[in-house]
Short mmCIF file of C-alpha atoms in Angstrom, two decimals:
data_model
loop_
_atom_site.label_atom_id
_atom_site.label_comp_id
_atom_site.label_asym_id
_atom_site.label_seq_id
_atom_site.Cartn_x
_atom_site.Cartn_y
_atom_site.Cartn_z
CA UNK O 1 119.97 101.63 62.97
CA UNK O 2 116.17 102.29 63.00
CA UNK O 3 113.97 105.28 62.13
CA UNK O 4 110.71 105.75 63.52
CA UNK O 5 107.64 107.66 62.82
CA UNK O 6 104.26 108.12 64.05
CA UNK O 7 101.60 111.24 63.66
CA UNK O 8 100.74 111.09 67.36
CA UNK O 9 102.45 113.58 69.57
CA UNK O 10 105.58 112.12 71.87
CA UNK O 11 104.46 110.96 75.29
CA UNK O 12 100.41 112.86 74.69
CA UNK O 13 97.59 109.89 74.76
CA UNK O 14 97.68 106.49 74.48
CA UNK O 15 99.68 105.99 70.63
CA UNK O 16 101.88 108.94 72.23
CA UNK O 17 103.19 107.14 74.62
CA UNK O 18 103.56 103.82 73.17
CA UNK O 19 105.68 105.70 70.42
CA UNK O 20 107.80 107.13 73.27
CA UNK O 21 108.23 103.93 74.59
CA UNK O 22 109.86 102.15 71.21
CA UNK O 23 111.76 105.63 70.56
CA UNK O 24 113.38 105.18 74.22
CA UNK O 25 114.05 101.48 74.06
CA UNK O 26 115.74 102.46 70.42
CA UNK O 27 117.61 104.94 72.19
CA UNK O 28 119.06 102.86 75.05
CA UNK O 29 120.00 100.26 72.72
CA UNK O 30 121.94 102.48 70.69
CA UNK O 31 119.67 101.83 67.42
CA UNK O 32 118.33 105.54 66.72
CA UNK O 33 118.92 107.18 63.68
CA UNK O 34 116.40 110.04 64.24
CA UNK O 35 112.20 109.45 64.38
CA UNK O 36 109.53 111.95 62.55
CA UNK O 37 106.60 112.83 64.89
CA UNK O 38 104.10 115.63 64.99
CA UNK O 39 105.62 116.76 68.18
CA UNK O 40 109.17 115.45 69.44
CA UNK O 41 110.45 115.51 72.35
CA UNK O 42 111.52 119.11 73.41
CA UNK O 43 114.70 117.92 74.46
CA UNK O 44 115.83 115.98 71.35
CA UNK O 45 117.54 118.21 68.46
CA UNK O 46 115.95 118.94 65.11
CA UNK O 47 118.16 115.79 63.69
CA UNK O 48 116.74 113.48 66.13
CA UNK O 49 113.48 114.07 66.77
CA UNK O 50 112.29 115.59 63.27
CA UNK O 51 109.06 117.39 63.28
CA UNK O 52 106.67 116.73 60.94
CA UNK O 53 102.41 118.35 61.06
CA UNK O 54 99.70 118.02 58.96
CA UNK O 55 98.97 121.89 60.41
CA UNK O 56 98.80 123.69 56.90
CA UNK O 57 95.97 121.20 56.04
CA UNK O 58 93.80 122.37 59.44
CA UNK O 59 91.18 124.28 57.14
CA UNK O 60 90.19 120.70 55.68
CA UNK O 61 88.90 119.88 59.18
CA UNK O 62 87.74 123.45 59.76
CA UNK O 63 85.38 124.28 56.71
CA UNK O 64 84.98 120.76 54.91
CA UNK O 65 82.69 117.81 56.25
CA UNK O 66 85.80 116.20 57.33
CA UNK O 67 84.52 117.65 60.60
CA UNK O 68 81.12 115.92 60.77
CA UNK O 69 82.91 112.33 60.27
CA UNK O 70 86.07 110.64 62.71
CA UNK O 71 86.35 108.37 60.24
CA UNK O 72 87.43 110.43 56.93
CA UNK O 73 88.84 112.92 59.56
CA UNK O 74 91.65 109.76 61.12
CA UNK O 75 92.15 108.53 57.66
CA UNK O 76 93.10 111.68 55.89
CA UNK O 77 94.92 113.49 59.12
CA UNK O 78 97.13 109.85 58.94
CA UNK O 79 97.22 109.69 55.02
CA UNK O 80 98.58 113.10 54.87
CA UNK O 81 101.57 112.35 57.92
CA UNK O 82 102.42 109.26 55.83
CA UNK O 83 103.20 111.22 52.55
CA UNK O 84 105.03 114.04 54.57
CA UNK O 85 106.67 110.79 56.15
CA UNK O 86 107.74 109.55 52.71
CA UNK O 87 109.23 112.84 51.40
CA UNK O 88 110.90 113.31 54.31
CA UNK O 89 112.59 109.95 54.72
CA UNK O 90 116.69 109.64 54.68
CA UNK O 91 118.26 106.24 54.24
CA UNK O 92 119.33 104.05 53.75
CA UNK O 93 119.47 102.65 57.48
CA UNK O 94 118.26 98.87 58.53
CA UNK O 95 115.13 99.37 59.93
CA UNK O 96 111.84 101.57 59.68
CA UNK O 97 109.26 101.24 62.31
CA UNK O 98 106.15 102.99 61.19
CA UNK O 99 102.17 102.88 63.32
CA UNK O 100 99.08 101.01 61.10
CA UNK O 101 97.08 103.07 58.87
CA UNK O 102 100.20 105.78 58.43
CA UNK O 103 102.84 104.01 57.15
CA UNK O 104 102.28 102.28 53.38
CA UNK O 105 103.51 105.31 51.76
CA UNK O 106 106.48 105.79 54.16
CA UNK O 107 107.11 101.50 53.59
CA UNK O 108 107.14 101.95 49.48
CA UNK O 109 109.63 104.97 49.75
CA UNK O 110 111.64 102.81 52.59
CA UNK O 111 112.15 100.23 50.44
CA UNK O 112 112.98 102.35 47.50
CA UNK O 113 116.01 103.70 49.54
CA UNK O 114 117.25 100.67 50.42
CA UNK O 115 116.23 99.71 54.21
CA UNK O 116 116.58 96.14 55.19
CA UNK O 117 113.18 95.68 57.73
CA UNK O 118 109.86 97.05 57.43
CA UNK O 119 108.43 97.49 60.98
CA UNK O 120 104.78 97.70 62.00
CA UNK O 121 103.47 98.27 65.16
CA UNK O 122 99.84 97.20 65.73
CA UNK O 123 98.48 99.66 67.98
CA UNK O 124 94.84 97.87 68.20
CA UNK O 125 93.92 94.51 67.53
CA UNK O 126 93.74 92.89 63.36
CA UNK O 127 91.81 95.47 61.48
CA UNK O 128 88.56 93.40 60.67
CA UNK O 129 88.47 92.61 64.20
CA UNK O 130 88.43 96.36 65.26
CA UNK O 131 86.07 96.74 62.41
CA UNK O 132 83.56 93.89 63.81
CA UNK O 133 83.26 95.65 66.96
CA UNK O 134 83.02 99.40 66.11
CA UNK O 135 79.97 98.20 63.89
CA UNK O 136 78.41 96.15 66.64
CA UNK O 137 78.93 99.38 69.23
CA UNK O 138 77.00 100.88 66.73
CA UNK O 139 74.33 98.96 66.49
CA UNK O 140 74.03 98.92 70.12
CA UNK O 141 73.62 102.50 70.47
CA UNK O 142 73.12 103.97 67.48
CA UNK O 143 75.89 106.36 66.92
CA UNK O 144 78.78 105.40 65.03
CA UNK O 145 81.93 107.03 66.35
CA UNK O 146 84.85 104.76 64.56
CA UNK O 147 87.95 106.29 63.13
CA UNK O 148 88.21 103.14 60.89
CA UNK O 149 86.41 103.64 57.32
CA UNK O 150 87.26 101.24 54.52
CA UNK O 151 89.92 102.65 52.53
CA UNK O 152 91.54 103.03 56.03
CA UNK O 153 91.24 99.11 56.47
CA UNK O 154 92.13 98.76 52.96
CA UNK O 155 95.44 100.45 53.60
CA UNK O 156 95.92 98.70 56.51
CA UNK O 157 95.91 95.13 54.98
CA UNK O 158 98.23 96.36 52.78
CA UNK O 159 100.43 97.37 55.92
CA UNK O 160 100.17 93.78 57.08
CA UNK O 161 101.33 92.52 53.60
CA UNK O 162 104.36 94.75 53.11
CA UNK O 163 105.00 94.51 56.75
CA UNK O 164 108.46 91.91 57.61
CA UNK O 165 107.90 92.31 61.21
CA UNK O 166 104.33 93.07 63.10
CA UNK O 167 104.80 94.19 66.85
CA UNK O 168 101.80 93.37 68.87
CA UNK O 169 101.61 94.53 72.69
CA UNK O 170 99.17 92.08 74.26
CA UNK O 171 97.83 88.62 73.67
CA UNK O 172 94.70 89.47 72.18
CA UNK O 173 96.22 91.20 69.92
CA UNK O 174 98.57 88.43 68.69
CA UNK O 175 95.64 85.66 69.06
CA UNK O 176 93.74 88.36 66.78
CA UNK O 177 96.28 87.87 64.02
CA UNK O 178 96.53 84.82 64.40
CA UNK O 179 93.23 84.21 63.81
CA UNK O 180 93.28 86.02 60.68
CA UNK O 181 95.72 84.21 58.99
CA UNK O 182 99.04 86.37 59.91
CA UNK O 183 101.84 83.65 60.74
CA UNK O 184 103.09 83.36 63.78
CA UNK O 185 106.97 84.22 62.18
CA UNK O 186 105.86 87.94 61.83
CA UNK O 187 104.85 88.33 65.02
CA UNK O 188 107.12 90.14 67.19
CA UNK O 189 105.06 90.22 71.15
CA UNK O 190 106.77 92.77 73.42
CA UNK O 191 105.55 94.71 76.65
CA UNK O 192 104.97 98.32 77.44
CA UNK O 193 105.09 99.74 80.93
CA UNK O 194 103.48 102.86 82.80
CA UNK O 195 105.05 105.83 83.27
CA UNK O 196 106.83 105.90 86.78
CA UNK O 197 105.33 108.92 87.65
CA UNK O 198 101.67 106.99 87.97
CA UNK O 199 101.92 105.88 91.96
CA UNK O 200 99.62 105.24 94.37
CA UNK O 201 99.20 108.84 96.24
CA UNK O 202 100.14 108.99 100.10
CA UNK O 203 96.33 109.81 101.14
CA UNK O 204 92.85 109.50 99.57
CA UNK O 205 89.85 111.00 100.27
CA UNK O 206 87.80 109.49 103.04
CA UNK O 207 84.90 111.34 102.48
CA UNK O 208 82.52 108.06 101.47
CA UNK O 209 82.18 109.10 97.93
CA UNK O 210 82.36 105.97 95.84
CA UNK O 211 84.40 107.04 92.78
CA UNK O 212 84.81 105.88 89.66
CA UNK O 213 87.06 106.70 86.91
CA UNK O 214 87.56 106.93 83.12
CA UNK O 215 90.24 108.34 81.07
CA UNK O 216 90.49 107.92 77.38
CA UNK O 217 88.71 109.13 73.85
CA UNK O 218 84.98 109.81 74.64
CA UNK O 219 82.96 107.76 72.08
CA UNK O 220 80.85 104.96 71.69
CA UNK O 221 83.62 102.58 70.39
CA UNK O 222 85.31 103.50 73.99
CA UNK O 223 82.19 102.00 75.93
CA UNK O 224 80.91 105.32 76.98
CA UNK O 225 77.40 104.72 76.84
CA UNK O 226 77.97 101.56 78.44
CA UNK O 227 79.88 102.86 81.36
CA UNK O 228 76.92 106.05 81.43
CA UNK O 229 74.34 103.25 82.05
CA UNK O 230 76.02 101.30 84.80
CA UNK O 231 76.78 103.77 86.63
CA UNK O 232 73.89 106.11 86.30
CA UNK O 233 71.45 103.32 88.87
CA UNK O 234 74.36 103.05 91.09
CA UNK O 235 73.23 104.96 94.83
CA UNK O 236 74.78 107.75 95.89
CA UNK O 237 77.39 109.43 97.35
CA UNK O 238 79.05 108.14 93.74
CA UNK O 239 80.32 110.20 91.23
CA UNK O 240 81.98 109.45 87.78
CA UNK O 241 84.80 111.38 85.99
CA UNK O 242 85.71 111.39 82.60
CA UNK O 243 89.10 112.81 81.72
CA UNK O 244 88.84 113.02 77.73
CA UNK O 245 87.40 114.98 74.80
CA UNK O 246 84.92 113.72 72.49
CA UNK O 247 85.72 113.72 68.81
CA UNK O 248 82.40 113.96 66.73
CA UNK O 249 79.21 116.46 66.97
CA UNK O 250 77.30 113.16 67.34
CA UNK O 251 79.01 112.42 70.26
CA UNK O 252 78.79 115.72 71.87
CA UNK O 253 74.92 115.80 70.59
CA UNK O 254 74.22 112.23 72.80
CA UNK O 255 76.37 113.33 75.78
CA UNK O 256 74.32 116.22 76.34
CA UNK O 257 71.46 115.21 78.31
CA UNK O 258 73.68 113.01 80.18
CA UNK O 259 75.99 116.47 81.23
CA UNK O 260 72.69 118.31 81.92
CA UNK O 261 70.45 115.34 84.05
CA UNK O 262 73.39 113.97 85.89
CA UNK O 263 75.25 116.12 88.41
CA UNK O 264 76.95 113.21 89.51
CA UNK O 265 78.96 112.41 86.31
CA UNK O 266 81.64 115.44 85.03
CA UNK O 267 83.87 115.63 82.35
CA UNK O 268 87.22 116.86 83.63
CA UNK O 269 90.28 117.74 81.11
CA UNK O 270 93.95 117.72 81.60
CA UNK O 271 96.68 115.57 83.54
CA UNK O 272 94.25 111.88 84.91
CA UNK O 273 97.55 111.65 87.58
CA UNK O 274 95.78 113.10 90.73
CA UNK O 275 91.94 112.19 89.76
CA UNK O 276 93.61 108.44 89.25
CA UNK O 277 95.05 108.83 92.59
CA UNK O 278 91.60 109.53 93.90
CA UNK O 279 89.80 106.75 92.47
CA UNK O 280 87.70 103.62 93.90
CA UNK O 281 87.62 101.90 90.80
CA UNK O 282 88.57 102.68 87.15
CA UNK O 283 86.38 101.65 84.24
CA UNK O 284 87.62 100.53 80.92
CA UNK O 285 84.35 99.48 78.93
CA UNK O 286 85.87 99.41 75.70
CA UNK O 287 84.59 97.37 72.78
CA UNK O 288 88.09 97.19 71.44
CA UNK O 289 91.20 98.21 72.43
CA UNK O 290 94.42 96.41 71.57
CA UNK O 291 96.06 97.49 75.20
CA UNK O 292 95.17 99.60 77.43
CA UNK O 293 97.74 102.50 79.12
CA UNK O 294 95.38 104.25 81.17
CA UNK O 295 94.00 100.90 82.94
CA UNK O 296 97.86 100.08 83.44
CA UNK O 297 98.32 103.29 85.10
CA UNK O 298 95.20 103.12 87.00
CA UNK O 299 96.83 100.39 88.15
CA UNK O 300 100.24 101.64 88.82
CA UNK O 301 98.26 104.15 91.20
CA UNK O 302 97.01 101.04 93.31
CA UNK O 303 93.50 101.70 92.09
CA UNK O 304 91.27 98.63 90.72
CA UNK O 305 89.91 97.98 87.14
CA UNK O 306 87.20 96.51 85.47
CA UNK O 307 88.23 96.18 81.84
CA UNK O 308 86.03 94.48 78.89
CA UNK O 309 87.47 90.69 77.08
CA UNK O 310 88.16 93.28 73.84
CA UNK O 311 91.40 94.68 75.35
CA UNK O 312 94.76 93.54 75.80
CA UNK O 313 94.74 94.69 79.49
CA UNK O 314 92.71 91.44 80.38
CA UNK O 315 95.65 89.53 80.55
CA UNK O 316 97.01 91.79 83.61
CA UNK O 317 94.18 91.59 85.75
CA UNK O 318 93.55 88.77 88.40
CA UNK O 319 89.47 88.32 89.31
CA UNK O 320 88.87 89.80 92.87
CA UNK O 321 92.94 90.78 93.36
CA UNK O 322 92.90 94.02 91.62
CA UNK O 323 89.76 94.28 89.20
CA UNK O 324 87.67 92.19 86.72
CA UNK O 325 87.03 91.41 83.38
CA UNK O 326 83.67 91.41 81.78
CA UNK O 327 82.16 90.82 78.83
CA UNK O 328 82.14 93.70 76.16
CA UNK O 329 78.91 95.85 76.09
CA UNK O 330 77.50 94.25 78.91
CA UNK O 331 75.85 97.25 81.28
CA UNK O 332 74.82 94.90 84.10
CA UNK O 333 77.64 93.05 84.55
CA UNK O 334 79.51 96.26 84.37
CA UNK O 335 76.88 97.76 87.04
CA UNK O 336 77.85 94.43 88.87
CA UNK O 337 81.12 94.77 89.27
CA UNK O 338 80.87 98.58 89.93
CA UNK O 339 78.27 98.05 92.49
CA UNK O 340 80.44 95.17 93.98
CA UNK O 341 83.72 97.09 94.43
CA UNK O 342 81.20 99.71 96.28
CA UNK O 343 80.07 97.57 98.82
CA UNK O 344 83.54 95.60 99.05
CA UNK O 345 86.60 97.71 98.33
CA UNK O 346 89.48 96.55 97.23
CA UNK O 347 92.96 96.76 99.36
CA UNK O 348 95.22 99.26 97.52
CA UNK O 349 97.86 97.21 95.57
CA UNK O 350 100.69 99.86 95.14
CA UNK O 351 102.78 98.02 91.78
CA UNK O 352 103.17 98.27 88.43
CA UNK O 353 100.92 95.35 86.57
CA UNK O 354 103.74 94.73 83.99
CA UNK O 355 107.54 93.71 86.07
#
């Protein structure tokens, strides 16, 4: 039997839904014990899905200058899930799955009551190599915006060590790990899938509007300013939206005059199903991202992508079939590809890119 655990809300954003993913495929295979999550699935029972929150610790983000850094902000918020983890944990049972940075606390008690397999699941790419490109996004821009800080990496390595079995969800991932030194024997590669609810619609709009689409945390590791750039010298009708909230002041302090001297480009909150439907083209610019859900689901709505060679959804998309791949931080060949799929739209492809 397994228990999982994972700060992230069940099913909300993209570590949401890749923990509802491996709590499901537990499920169906008969392997749950119970799983500890800030939010559980309504319709699981307080012995199954077992909530856990950080909430009586919301002043430290509040009046502390926790708030000024997503750094210190991800490491503490994850730090203080992983001891609430620990207390909280029942065993012995044969397997713990627990997410990277969250989960060295919750492995030391794990062991301590006696379960067979510590499980990690690598959400992003090896650590230093998330770490490499945060600090060259910014340098090219100026702001940094990372949620990784050292004793974050720190406890991460030590995740790897302790770690029997590290599941990675893409290619780059793995070849990340790989390169690091991580044998290929704790490697475990498996495959997540979009929801079925992300379809292509039954209409679009056929107004000539050219438009482009991002969903996803609004910051400069996320190829924001990138994607502001390319599409800013793009001709009208076009307009960009952004379905996401951005974490820091100093992101909300450089978005600014973009919001105030571009009509064109709005920042829309809620459910990405319908403004996906909608889309010409969706634009992943990240500098790092170890998959990719929202591309997949743009995707699963028919709608092309152009995604950077820092994410694992590069392996899923074919050259002039449905979307490109181009080099990370590059705002011309980003602008290229945008301005291409403008002038030459793609035929909608209505299936799912994983079988």
């Amino acid at each position: 039997m397994r228990v999982l655990a994972c700060h992230s809300p069940y099913g909300q954003g993209g570590v949401g839904q890749h923990f509802a993913h491996l709590v499901e495929e537990t499920r169906a295979d008969g392997e749950l014990a119970y799983y500890l999550n800030a939010a559980p699935h309504t319709d699981d029972a307080p012995a199954t899905g077992r909530r856990l929150s950080a909430a009586p610790f919301g002043w430290l983000y509040r009046w502390t200058p926790l708030r000024y850094s997503a750094g210190w902000a991800s490491y503490v918020q994850n730090d203080l899930f992983d001891r609430r983890v620990a207390a909280g944990l029942e065993g012995p049972h044969e397997r713990f799955m627990g997410f990277v940075g969250q989960s060295l606390r919750s492995f030391r008690r794990a062991e301590a009551l006696g379960f067979e397999t510590l499980e990690l699941v690598a959400v992003n790419s090896h650590v230093d190599n998330v770490r490499r490109l945060h600090d060259r996004a910014a340098e090219d821009w100026g702001v940094d915006s990372s949620w990784l800080n050292e004793p974050h990496r720190r406890k991460t390595l030590a995740e790897y060590e302790r770690a029997d079995r590290i599941y990675v969800h893409s290619d780059y991932t793995r070849q990340s790990f790989l390169d690091a030194g991580i044998p290929a024997s704790k490697l475990e590669r498996t495959y997540l899938r979009p929801h079925p609810r992300f379809r292509p619609a039954a209409g679009r709009p056929d107004d000539g509007v050219f438009r482009v689409v991002y969903v996803g945390r609004v910051d400069v590791t996320k190829g924001i300013p990138v994607l502001l750039e390319a599409f800013s010298t793009l001709p009208d009708p076009a307009e960009l939206t952004i379905v996401g909230g951005w974490p820091t002041r100093k992101m909300r302090r450089f978005l600014a005059p973009w919001i105030e001297e571009h009509p064109r480009i709005r920042f829309a909150p809620g459910d990405p199903l319908l403004v996906l439907q909608a889309a010409d083209v969706f634009a992943h610019p990240s500098y790092e991202d170890g998959f990719g859900y929202a591309p997949m689901e743009a995707m699963a709505c028919g709608v092309p992508v152009v995604v950077t060679e820092d994410t694992g959804m590069k392996e899923y998309v074919t050259d002039g079939v449905d979307g490109y791949v181009v080099p990370t931080g590059d705002v011309a060949a980003l602008r290229d590809r945008l301005d291409h799929l403008r002038r030459h739209p793609m035929a909608p492809f209505p299936h799912s890119p994983v079988a």
